[in-house]
Amino acid sequence: MKNKKLWVVGIGPGKIEEMTIRAKDVLAECDVIAGYTVYCNLVMPYFPEKDYISTPMMQEEKRVQMALEKADEGYEVALICSGDAGVYGMAGLALAASKDYPQVEVEVIPGVTAALSGAALLGAPLIHDFCLISLSDRLTPMELIEKRLRAAADADMVIVLYNPESKSRSGYLAHACDVLLEKLPGDRVCGIARNIGRDGEVKEIMTLEKLKEYSADMFSTVFIGNSSTQNIDDFMVTARGYKSEQ
């Protein structure tokens, strides 16, 4: 019998060429792949011989429990997450729940989070200090999200927004833009990366005022530049501070 093992794996956007080599190797070697149904469907064509455990959205705790139970039976299980497992992913939940399964070894395998893959698509918006903020208020109160947006704007940081809109959370991106416009100019350079590394991949560069009108979804990653960010030949570029940039 194999070791009781749970790998928490970041799969990046989902295509095999977008995964790290280590992530791909773990998925090839494990017995079972567990994850959100959409993510399982993304990797299934590359690993059709695996057993799959999937749950729909908003059943993260159940998904982790099922993965740990399967690992405790003596299987090597890969619990997959889009992007990176430790950035709005399942790593924290899996590690917290693993205390009830002392015989299961848990290891986190990093992946390419949307801030990085989206930044590459847009150009170089993250060359200097930046922060990530999720607009989902399912687990975080909106008052706290607003506080973080204002703090990031005050600090002149590039801001990357995850989970900007969903079917049940319409208008959240426009509201975030209103909060930022309290402190930032309307012509601040911003960008959208959508369906990163998947069919229908697009990028758009616009001002903060235009961003307020954008129809985003859960497959959109939003970038708000800092005071040095420019639109250079349809690339979003933040200055690092070199003399040649001045």
CSV table of C-alpha atoms in Angstrom, one decimal:
chain,number,residue,atom,x,y,z
A,1,MET,CA,0.0,0.0,0.0
A,2,LYS,CA,1.3,3.5,-0.8
A,3,ASN,CA,1.9,6.2,1.8
A,4,LYS,CA,-1.2,8.1,3.0
A,5,LYS,CA,-0.5,11.3,1.1
A,6,LEU,CA,-2.5,14.5,0.2
A,7,TRP,CA,-0.9,16.8,-2.3
A,8,VAL,CA,-2.5,20.3,-2.6
A,9,VAL,CA,-1.6,21.3,-6.1
A,10,GLY,CA,-1.8,24.6,-7.9
A,11,ILE,CA,-2.5,23.8,-11.6
A,12,GLY,CA,-2.2,27.4,-12.9
A,13,PRO,CA,-4.8,28.2,-15.6
A,14,GLY,CA,-5.4,24.4,-16.2
A,15,LYS,CA,-3.6,23.6,-19.4
A,16,ILE,CA,-0.8,21.1,-19.0
A,17,GLU,CA,1.8,23.5,-20.6
A,18,GLU,CA,0.8,26.1,-18.1
A,19,MET,CA,1.5,23.9,-15.1
A,20,THR,CA,4.8,23.6,-13.3
A,21,ILE,CA,6.8,20.5,-14.0
A,22,ARG,CA,6.4,19.4,-10.4
A,23,ALA,CA,2.6,19.9,-10.5
A,24,LYS,CA,2.4,17.8,-13.6
A,25,ASP,CA,4.5,15.1,-12.1
A,26,VAL,CA,2.4,14.9,-9.0
A,27,LEU,CA,-0.8,14.6,-11.1
A,28,ALA,CA,0.8,11.8,-13.2
A,29,GLU,CA,1.9,9.8,-10.1
A,30,CYS,CA,-1.1,10.1,-7.8
A,31,ASP,CA,-4.0,7.7,-7.6
A,32,VAL,CA,-6.9,10.2,-7.2
A,33,ILE,CA,-7.5,13.7,-8.3
A,34,ALA,CA,-10.0,15.8,-6.2
A,35,GLY,CA,-11.2,19.3,-6.9
A,36,TYR,CA,-13.9,21.7,-8.0
A,37,THR,CA,-15.8,20.2,-10.9
A,38,VAL,CA,-14.6,22.8,-13.5
A,39,TYR,CA,-11.0,22.2,-12.5
A,40,CYS,CA,-11.3,18.4,-12.7
A,41,ASN,CA,-12.8,18.8,-16.2
A,42,LEU,CA,-9.8,20.9,-17.2
A,43,VAL,CA,-7.2,18.2,-16.2
A,44,MET,CA,-9.2,15.1,-17.1
A,45,PRO,CA,-8.1,15.1,-20.8
A,46,TYR,CA,-4.5,14.9,-19.7
A,47,PHE,CA,-5.0,12.3,-16.9
A,48,PRO,CA,-8.0,10.2,-18.0
A,49,GLU,CA,-6.9,7.1,-16.1
A,50,LYS,CA,-7.2,8.7,-12.7
A,51,ASP,CA,-10.1,8.3,-10.2
A,52,TYR,CA,-11.8,11.7,-9.7
A,53,ILE,CA,-13.6,13.3,-6.7
A,54,SER,CA,-15.4,16.5,-7.5
A,55,THR,CA,-17.8,18.9,-5.8
A,56,PRO,CA,-19.5,22.0,-7.1
A,57,MET,CA,-18.7,25.6,-6.1
A,58,MET,CA,-19.1,26.5,-2.4
A,59,GLN,CA,-18.5,23.0,-1.2
A,60,GLU,CA,-14.8,23.5,-0.4
A,61,GLU,CA,-14.9,22.0,3.1
A,62,LYS,CA,-16.7,18.8,1.9
A,63,ARG,CA,-14.1,18.5,-0.9
A,64,VAL,CA,-11.2,18.7,1.5
A,65,GLN,CA,-12.9,16.2,3.8
A,66,MET,CA,-13.4,13.7,1.0
A,67,ALA,CA,-9.8,14.1,-0.2
A,68,LEU,CA,-8.4,13.5,3.3
A,69,GLU,CA,-10.7,10.5,3.8
A,70,LYS,CA,-9.5,9.0,0.6
A,71,ALA,CA,-5.8,9.6,1.5
A,72,ASP,CA,-6.4,8.1,4.9
A,73,GLU,CA,-7.5,4.9,3.1
A,74,GLY,CA,-4.0,4.6,1.8
A,75,TYR,CA,-4.2,6.4,-1.5
A,76,GLU,CA,-2.1,9.3,-2.9
A,77,VAL,CA,-4.5,12.1,-3.6
A,78,ALA,CA,-4.0,15.4,-5.4
A,79,LEU,CA,-6.4,18.1,-4.4
A,80,ILE,CA,-6.2,20.6,-7.2
A,81,CYS,CA,-6.7,24.4,-7.2
A,82,SER,CA,-6.7,26.9,-10.0
A,83,GLY,CA,-3.7,29.1,-10.0
A,84,ASP,CA,-1.7,28.6,-6.8
A,85,ALA,CA,-2.9,26.4,-4.0
A,86,GLY,CA,-1.9,29.0,-1.3
A,87,VAL,CA,-3.4,32.1,-3.0
A,88,TYR,CA,-7.2,32.0,-2.4
A,89,GLY,CA,-6.8,28.3,-2.8
A,90,MET,CA,-7.3,25.1,-0.7
A,91,ALA,CA,-4.0,24.8,1.1
A,92,GLY,CA,-5.0,26.6,4.3
A,93,LEU,CA,-8.3,24.6,4.6
A,94,ALA,CA,-6.5,21.3,3.9
A,95,LEU,CA,-3.8,21.9,6.4
A,96,ALA,CA,-6.3,22.9,9.1
A,97,ALA,CA,-8.5,19.9,8.5
A,98,SER,CA,-5.5,17.5,8.4
A,99,LYS,CA,-5.1,17.6,12.2
A,100,ASP,CA,-8.0,15.1,12.3
A,101,TYR,CA,-6.0,12.7,10.0
A,102,PRO,CA,-2.6,12.4,11.7
A,103,GLN,CA,-1.5,9.5,9.5
A,104,VAL,CA,-1.9,11.6,6.3
A,105,GLU,CA,1.1,13.6,5.1
A,106,VAL,CA,0.1,16.9,3.4
A,107,GLU,CA,2.3,18.7,1.0
A,108,VAL,CA,1.6,21.9,-0.9
A,109,ILE,CA,2.7,22.2,-4.6
A,110,PRO,CA,2.8,25.8,-5.8
A,111,GLY,CA,1.3,26.9,-9.2
A,112,VAL,CA,1.2,30.1,-11.3
A,113,THR,CA,-1.4,32.4,-9.8
A,114,ALA,CA,-3.6,34.6,-12.0
A,115,ALA,CA,-1.8,37.7,-10.9
A,116,LEU,CA,1.4,36.4,-12.5
A,117,SER,CA,0.0,34.9,-15.7
A,118,GLY,CA,-2.3,37.8,-16.2
A,119,ALA,CA,0.6,40.3,-15.7
A,120,ALA,CA,2.6,38.5,-18.4
A,121,LEU,CA,-0.4,38.8,-20.7
A,122,LEU,CA,-0.7,42.5,-20.0
A,123,GLY,CA,3.0,43.3,-20.1
A,124,ALA,CA,4.7,44.3,-16.9
A,125,PRO,CA,2.3,45.8,-14.4
A,126,LEU,CA,3.8,44.1,-11.3
A,127,ILE,CA,7.4,45.2,-11.6
A,128,HIS,CA,7.2,47.2,-8.3
A,129,ASP,CA,5.2,46.6,-5.1
A,130,PHE,CA,1.7,45.2,-5.5
A,131,CYS,CA,-1.1,43.6,-3.5
A,132,LEU,CA,-3.8,41.1,-4.1
A,133,ILE,CA,-7.4,41.8,-3.0
A,134,SER,CA,-10.4,39.6,-3.5
A,135,LEU,CA,-13.8,41.3,-4.1
A,136,SER,CA,-15.7,38.3,-2.9
A,137,ASP,CA,-17.5,39.1,0.3
A,138,ARG,CA,-18.6,35.5,0.9
A,139,LEU,CA,-16.0,35.0,3.6
A,140,THR,CA,-14.8,38.6,4.0
A,141,PRO,CA,-17.1,41.6,5.0
A,142,MET,CA,-17.3,44.3,2.4
A,143,GLU,CA,-16.3,46.9,4.9
A,144,LEU,CA,-13.0,45.2,5.3
A,145,ILE,CA,-12.5,44.9,1.5
A,146,GLU,CA,-13.2,48.6,1.2
A,147,LYS,CA,-10.7,49.4,4.0
A,148,ARG,CA,-8.0,47.3,2.1
A,149,LEU,CA,-8.7,49.0,-1.2
A,150,ARG,CA,-8.3,52.5,0.4
A,151,ALA,CA,-5.1,51.4,2.2
A,152,ALA,CA,-3.6,50.1,-1.1
A,153,ALA,CA,-4.6,53.3,-2.9
A,154,ASP,CA,-3.0,55.4,-0.2
A,155,ALA,CA,0.2,53.3,-0.4
A,156,ASP,CA,0.4,53.8,-4.2
A,157,MET,CA,0.5,50.1,-4.8
A,158,VAL,CA,-0.4,48.3,-7.9
A,159,ILE,CA,-3.6,46.4,-7.0
A,160,VAL,CA,-4.7,43.1,-8.5
A,161,LEU,CA,-8.4,42.2,-7.9
A,162,TYR,CA,-9.5,38.6,-7.8
A,163,ASN,CA,-13.2,37.4,-8.0
A,164,PRO,CA,-14.4,40.8,-9.3
A,165,GLU,CA,-17.9,39.7,-10.3
A,166,SER,CA,-20.1,36.7,-10.4
A,167,LYS,CA,-23.8,35.9,-11.2
A,168,SER,CA,-24.7,36.6,-7.6
A,169,ARG,CA,-22.3,39.5,-7.1
A,170,SER,CA,-23.1,42.0,-9.9
A,171,GLY,CA,-21.8,45.5,-9.5
A,172,TYR,CA,-18.9,44.7,-7.2
A,173,LEU,CA,-16.2,45.9,-9.6
A,174,ALA,CA,-18.0,49.2,-10.2
A,175,HIS,CA,-18.3,49.6,-6.4
A,176,ALA,CA,-14.6,48.9,-6.0
A,177,CYS,CA,-13.8,51.5,-8.6
A,178,ASP,CA,-15.9,54.0,-6.8
A,179,VAL,CA,-14.0,53.4,-3.6
A,180,LEU,CA,-10.6,53.7,-5.5
A,181,LEU,CA,-11.8,56.9,-7.3
A,182,GLU,CA,-12.1,58.6,-3.9
A,183,LYS,CA,-8.3,58.6,-3.9
A,184,LEU,CA,-7.0,57.8,-7.4
A,185,PRO,CA,-7.4,59.8,-10.6
A,186,GLY,CA,-9.9,58.6,-13.2
A,187,ASP,CA,-7.2,58.3,-15.9
A,188,ARG,CA,-5.1,55.8,-13.8
A,189,VAL,CA,-4.0,53.0,-16.2
A,190,CYS,CA,-5.8,49.7,-15.5
A,191,GLY,CA,-6.0,46.3,-17.3
A,192,ILE,CA,-8.2,43.2,-17.5
A,193,ALA,CA,-6.9,39.7,-18.2
A,194,ARG,CA,-9.7,37.3,-19.0
A,195,ASN,CA,-9.7,33.5,-19.5
A,196,ILE,CA,-6.0,33.4,-18.9
A,197,GLY,CA,-4.3,30.5,-20.6
A,198,ARG,CA,-7.7,29.2,-21.8
A,199,ASP,CA,-9.9,29.4,-24.9
A,200,GLY,CA,-11.1,33.0,-25.3
A,201,GLU,CA,-8.1,34.6,-23.7
A,202,VAL,CA,-8.2,38.4,-24.0
A,203,LYS,CA,-6.5,41.4,-22.5
A,204,GLU,CA,-7.7,45.0,-22.4
A,205,ILE,CA,-6.1,48.2,-21.1
A,206,MET,CA,-8.2,51.1,-20.0
A,207,THR,CA,-8.6,53.9,-17.5
A,208,LEU,CA,-10.0,53.5,-14.0
A,209,GLU,CA,-13.1,55.4,-15.2
A,210,LYS,CA,-13.6,53.0,-18.0
A,211,LEU,CA,-12.9,50.0,-15.8
A,212,LYS,CA,-15.9,51.0,-13.7
A,213,GLU,CA,-18.1,50.3,-16.7
A,214,TYR,CA,-16.5,46.9,-17.6
A,215,SER,CA,-18.6,43.7,-17.4
A,216,ALA,CA,-16.3,41.3,-15.6
A,217,ASP,CA,-16.8,37.8,-14.3
A,218,MET,CA,-15.0,35.1,-12.2
A,219,PHE,CA,-12.6,34.4,-15.1
A,220,SER,CA,-11.4,38.0,-15.1
A,221,THR,CA,-8.4,39.3,-13.2
A,222,VAL,CA,-8.2,43.1,-12.8
A,223,PHE,CA,-5.1,45.2,-12.5
A,224,ILE,CA,-5.1,48.8,-11.2
A,225,GLY,CA,-1.8,50.5,-11.9
A,226,ASN,CA,0.2,52.8,-9.5
A,227,SER,CA,1.2,56.4,-10.2
A,228,SER,CA,4.1,55.3,-12.5
A,229,THR,CA,2.1,52.7,-14.6
A,230,GLN,CA,1.8,53.6,-18.3
A,231,ASN,CA,0.2,52.2,-21.4
A,232,ILE,CA,3.1,51.6,-23.7
A,233,ASP,CA,2.1,50.3,-27.1
A,234,ASP,CA,-0.9,48.5,-25.5
A,235,PHE,CA,1.2,47.0,-22.8
A,236,MET,CA,0.7,47.9,-19.1
A,237,VAL,CA,4.1,48.8,-17.7
A,238,THR,CA,4.9,49.9,-14.2
A,239,ALA,CA,8.2,51.7,-13.7
A,240,ARG,CA,10.8,50.1,-11.4
A,241,GLY,CA,12.8,53.3,-10.9
A,242,TYR,CA,15.6,52.9,-13.3
A,243,LYS,CA,17.1,56.2,-14.6
A,244,SER,CA,16.2,55.1,-18.2
A,245,GLU,CA,12.6,55.1,-17.2
A,246,GLN,CA,12.6,58.7,-16.1
